[in-house]
One Martini backbone bead per residue (centre of mass of N, CA, C, O) as a GRO file, in nm:
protein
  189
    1UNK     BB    1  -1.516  -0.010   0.195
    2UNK     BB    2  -1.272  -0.071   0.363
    3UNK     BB    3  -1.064   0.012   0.272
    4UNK     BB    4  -1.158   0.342   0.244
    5UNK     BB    5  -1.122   0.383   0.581
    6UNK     BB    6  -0.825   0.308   0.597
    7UNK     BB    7  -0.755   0.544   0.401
    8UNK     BB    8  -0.858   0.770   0.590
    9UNK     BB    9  -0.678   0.710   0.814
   10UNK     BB   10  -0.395   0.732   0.700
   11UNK     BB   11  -0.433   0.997   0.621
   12UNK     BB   12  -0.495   1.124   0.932
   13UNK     BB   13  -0.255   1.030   1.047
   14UNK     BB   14  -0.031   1.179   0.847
   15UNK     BB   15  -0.168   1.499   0.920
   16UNK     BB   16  -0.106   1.429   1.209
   17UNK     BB   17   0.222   1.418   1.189
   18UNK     BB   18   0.296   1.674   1.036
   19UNK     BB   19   0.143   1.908   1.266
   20UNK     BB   20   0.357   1.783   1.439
   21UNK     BB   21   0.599   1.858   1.287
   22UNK     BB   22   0.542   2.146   1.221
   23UNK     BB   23   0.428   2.281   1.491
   24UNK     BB   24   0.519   2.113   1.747
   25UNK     BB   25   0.822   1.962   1.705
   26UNK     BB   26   0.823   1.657   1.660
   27UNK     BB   27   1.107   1.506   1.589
   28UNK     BB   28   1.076   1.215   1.726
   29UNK     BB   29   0.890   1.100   1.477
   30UNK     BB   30   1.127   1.079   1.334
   31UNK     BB   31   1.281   0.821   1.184
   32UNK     BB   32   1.607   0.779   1.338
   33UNK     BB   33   1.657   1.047   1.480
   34UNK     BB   34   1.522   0.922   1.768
   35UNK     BB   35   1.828   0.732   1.791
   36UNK     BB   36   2.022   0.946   1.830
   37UNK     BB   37   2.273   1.106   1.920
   38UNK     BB   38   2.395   1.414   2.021
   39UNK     BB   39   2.573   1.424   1.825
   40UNK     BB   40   2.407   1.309   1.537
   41UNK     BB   41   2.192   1.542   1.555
   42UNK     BB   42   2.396   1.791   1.518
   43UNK     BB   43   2.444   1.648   1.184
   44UNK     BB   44   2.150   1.780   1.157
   45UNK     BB   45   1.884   1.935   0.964
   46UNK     BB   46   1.599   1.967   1.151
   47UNK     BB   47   1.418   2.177   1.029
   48UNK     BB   48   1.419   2.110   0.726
   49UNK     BB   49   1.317   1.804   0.767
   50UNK     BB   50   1.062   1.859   0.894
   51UNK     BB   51   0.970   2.018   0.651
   52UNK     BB   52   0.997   1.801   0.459
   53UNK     BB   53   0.811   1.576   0.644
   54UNK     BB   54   0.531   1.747   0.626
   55UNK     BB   55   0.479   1.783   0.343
   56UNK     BB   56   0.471   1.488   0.290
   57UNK     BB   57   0.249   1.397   0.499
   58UNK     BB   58   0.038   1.579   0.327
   59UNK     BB   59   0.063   1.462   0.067
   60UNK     BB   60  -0.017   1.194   0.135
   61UNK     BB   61  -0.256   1.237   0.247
   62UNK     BB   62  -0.385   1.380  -0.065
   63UNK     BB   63  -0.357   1.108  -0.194
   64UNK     BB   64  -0.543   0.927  -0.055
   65UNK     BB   65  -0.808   1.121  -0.057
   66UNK     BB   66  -0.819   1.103  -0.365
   67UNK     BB   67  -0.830   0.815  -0.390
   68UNK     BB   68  -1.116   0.779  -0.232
   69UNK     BB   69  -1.279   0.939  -0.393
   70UNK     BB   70  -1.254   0.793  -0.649
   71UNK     BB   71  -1.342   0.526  -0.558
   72UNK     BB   72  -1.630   0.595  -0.439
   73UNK     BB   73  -1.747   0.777  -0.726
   74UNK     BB   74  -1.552   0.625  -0.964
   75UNK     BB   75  -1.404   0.338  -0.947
   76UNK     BB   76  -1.105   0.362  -0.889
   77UNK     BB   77  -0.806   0.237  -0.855
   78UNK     BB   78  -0.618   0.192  -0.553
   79UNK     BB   79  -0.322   0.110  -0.687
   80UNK     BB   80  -0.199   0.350  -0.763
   81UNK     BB   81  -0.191   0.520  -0.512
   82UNK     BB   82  -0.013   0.316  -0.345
   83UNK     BB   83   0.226   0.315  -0.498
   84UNK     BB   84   0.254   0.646  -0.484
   85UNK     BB   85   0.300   0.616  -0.182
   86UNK     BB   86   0.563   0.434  -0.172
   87UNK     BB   87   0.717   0.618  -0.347
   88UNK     BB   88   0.750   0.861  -0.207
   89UNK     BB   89   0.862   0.730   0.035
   90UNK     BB   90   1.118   0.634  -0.084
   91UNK     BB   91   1.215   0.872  -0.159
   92UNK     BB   92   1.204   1.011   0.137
   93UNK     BB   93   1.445   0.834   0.237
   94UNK     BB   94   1.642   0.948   0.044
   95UNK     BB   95   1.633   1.257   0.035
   96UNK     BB   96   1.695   1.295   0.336
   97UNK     BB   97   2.018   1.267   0.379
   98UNK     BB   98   2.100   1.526   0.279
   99UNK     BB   99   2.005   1.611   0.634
  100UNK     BB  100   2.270   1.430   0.687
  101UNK     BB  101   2.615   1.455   0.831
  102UNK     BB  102   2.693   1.176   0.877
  103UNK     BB  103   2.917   0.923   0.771
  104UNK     BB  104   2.805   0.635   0.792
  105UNK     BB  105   2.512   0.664   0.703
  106UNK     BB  106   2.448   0.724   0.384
  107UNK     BB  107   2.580   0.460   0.212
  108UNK     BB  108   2.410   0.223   0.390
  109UNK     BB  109   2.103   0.337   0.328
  110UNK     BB  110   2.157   0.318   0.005
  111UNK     BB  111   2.188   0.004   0.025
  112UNK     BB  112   1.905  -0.025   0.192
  113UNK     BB  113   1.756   0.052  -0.036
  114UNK     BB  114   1.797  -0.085  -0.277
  115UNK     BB  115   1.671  -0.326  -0.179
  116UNK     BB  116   1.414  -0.271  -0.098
  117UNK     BB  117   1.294  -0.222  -0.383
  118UNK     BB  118   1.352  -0.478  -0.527
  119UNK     BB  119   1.173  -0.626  -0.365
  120UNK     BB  120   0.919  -0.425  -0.416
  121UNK     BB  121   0.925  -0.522  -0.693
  122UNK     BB  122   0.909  -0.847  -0.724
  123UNK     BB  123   0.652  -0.872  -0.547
  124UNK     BB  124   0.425  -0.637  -0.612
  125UNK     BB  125   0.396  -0.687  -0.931
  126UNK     BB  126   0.334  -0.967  -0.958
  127UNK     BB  127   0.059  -0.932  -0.784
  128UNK     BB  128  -0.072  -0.716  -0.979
  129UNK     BB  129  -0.069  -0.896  -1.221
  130UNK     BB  130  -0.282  -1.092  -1.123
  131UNK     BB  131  -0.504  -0.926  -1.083
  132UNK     BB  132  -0.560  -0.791  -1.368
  133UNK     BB  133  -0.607  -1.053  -1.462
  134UNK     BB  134  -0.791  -1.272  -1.600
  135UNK     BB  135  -1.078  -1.480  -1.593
  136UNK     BB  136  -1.090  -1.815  -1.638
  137UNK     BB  137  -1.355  -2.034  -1.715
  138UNK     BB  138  -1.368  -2.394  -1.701
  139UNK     BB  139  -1.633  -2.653  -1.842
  140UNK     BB  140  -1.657  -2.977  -1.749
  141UNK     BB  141  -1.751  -3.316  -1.695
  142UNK     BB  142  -1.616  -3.303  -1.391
  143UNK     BB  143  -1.569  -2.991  -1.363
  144UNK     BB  144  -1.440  -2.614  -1.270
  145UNK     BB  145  -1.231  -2.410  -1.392
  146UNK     BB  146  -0.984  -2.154  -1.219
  147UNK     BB  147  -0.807  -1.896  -1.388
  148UNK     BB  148  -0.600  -1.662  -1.148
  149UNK     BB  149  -0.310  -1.717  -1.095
  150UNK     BB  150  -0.491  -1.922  -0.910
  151UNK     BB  151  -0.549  -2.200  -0.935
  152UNK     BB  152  -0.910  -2.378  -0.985
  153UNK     BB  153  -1.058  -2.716  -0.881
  154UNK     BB  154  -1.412  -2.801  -0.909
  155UNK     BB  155  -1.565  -3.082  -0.851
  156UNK     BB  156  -1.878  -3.216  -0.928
  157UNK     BB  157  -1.905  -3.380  -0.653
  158UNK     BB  158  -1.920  -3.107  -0.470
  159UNK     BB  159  -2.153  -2.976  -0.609
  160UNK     BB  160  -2.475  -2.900  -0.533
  161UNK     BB  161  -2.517  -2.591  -0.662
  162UNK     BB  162  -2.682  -2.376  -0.867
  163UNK     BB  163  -2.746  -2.011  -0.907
  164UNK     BB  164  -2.883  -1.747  -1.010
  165UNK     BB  165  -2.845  -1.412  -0.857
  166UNK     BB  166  -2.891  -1.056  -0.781
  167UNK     BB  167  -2.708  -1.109  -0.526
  168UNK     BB  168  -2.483  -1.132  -0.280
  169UNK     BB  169  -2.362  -1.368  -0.116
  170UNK     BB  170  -2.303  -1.479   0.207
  171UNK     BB  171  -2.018  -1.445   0.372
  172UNK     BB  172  -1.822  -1.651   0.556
  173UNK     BB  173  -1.561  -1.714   0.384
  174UNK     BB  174  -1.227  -1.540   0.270
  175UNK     BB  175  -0.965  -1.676   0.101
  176UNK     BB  176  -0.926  -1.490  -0.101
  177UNK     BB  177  -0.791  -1.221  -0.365
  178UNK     BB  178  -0.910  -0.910  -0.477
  179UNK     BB  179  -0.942  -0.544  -0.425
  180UNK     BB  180  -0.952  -0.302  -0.705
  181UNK     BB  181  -1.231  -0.157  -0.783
  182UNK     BB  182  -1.307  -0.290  -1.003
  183UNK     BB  183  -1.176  -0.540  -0.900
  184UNK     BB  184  -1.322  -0.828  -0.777
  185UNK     BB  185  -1.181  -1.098  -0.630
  186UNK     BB  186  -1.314  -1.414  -0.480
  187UNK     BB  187  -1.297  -1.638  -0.234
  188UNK     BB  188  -1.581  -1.804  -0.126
  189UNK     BB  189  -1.765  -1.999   0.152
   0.00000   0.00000   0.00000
C-alpha cells in the first residue's frame, strides 16, 4: 500500500505542476530554461514548450493515477506504469530540443539523452527480470537454500523454529526484495 500513496503523490506533484506551468505561466519550473541567460531564452520557443510541457505532466499525472486504481483494485503491477512513466519523460527531454533554438545546446543534449537511456536500460532492466523470475526454495540436510536473482542459505543449525501462520509474520526489519502488484518477494528480519 506504501507505493500505492506515492504513486498518488507523485501523481498530484506532476498535476500541480502541469497547472502551474499551463496557468499560472510558470516556465521557471521548467528544468534547463530556468539556468539560460537573456540571450538563451530569447531562442526558445517558451509557450509552445510549455504548452508541450504542461501536457506532458497531466499525461504523466493520469498514467501514475490510472496506475494506483489498477493496482489497487485488481492487483496489476505497477512495474509497467512506471517504466511507461520513465519512456514519456525521456521521450519529452527528447522532444524538447525541438523548441530550444540555441546553436551549442542540441548536440550535446542528445548524446546526454543517449547515455542516461543506455545507462537506464543495463541497469533497471536486469533488475526488473531478477524481480520476475521465479523463486526456487531447495531444502537439504543441512541449509535451506533460496534463489531468486540474490541466492540465499539459511544454516539448518540457525533455524530456531518453522510454523505455518494463517496471517503474515510482524516485520522487525526488511533487508531487501522487491513487490510490484502480484509479486511481493521479501526477506524479513
Amino acid at each position: 500500500m506504501g507505493i500505492n500513496i506515492v504513486l498518488l503523490i507523485v501523481a498530484s506533484l506532476f498535476f500541480g505542476i502541469g497547472i502551474c506551468i499551463s496557468k499560472l505561466k510558470w516556465y521557471w519550473l521548467i528544468s534547463g530554461y530556468n539556468t539560460m541567460n537573456k540571450e538563451e531564452k530569447a531562442n526558445v520557443e517558451i509557450e509552445t514548450l510549455g504548452n508541450y510541457m504542461s501536457k506532458t505532466f497531466f499525461f504523466i499525472s493520469s498514467l501514475n493515477t490510472v496506475g494506483f486504481l489498477l493496482n489497487y483494485f485488481f492487483n496489476i503491477s505497477l512495474a509497467i506504469f512506471i517504466v511507461l512513466t520513465v519512456i514519456v519523460l525521456l521521450y519529452s527531454i527528447y522532444y524538447c530540443q525541438r523548441f530550444d533554438h540555441n546553436t551549442n545546446s542540441s548536440k550535446e543534449t542528445k548524446i546526454v539523452l543517449v547515455i542516461v537511456i543506455f545507462i537506464m536500460l543495463i541497469t533497471c532492466i536486469p533488475i526488473m527480470a531478477i524481480g520476475y523470475s521465479s523463486t526456487k526454495v531447495t531444502i537439504t540436510d543441512t541449509s535451506i537454500k533460496i534463489s531468486s536473482g540474490v541466492n540465499a542459505s539459511i544454516p539448518k543449525d540457525k533455524i530456531k523454529s518453522i510454523s505455518l501462520v494463517n496471517e503474515m509474520p510482524k516485520t522487525l526489519i526488511r533487508t531487501g526484495g522487491i513487490g510490484m502488484g502480484r509479486i511481493q518477494k521479501e526477506v524479513i528480519v
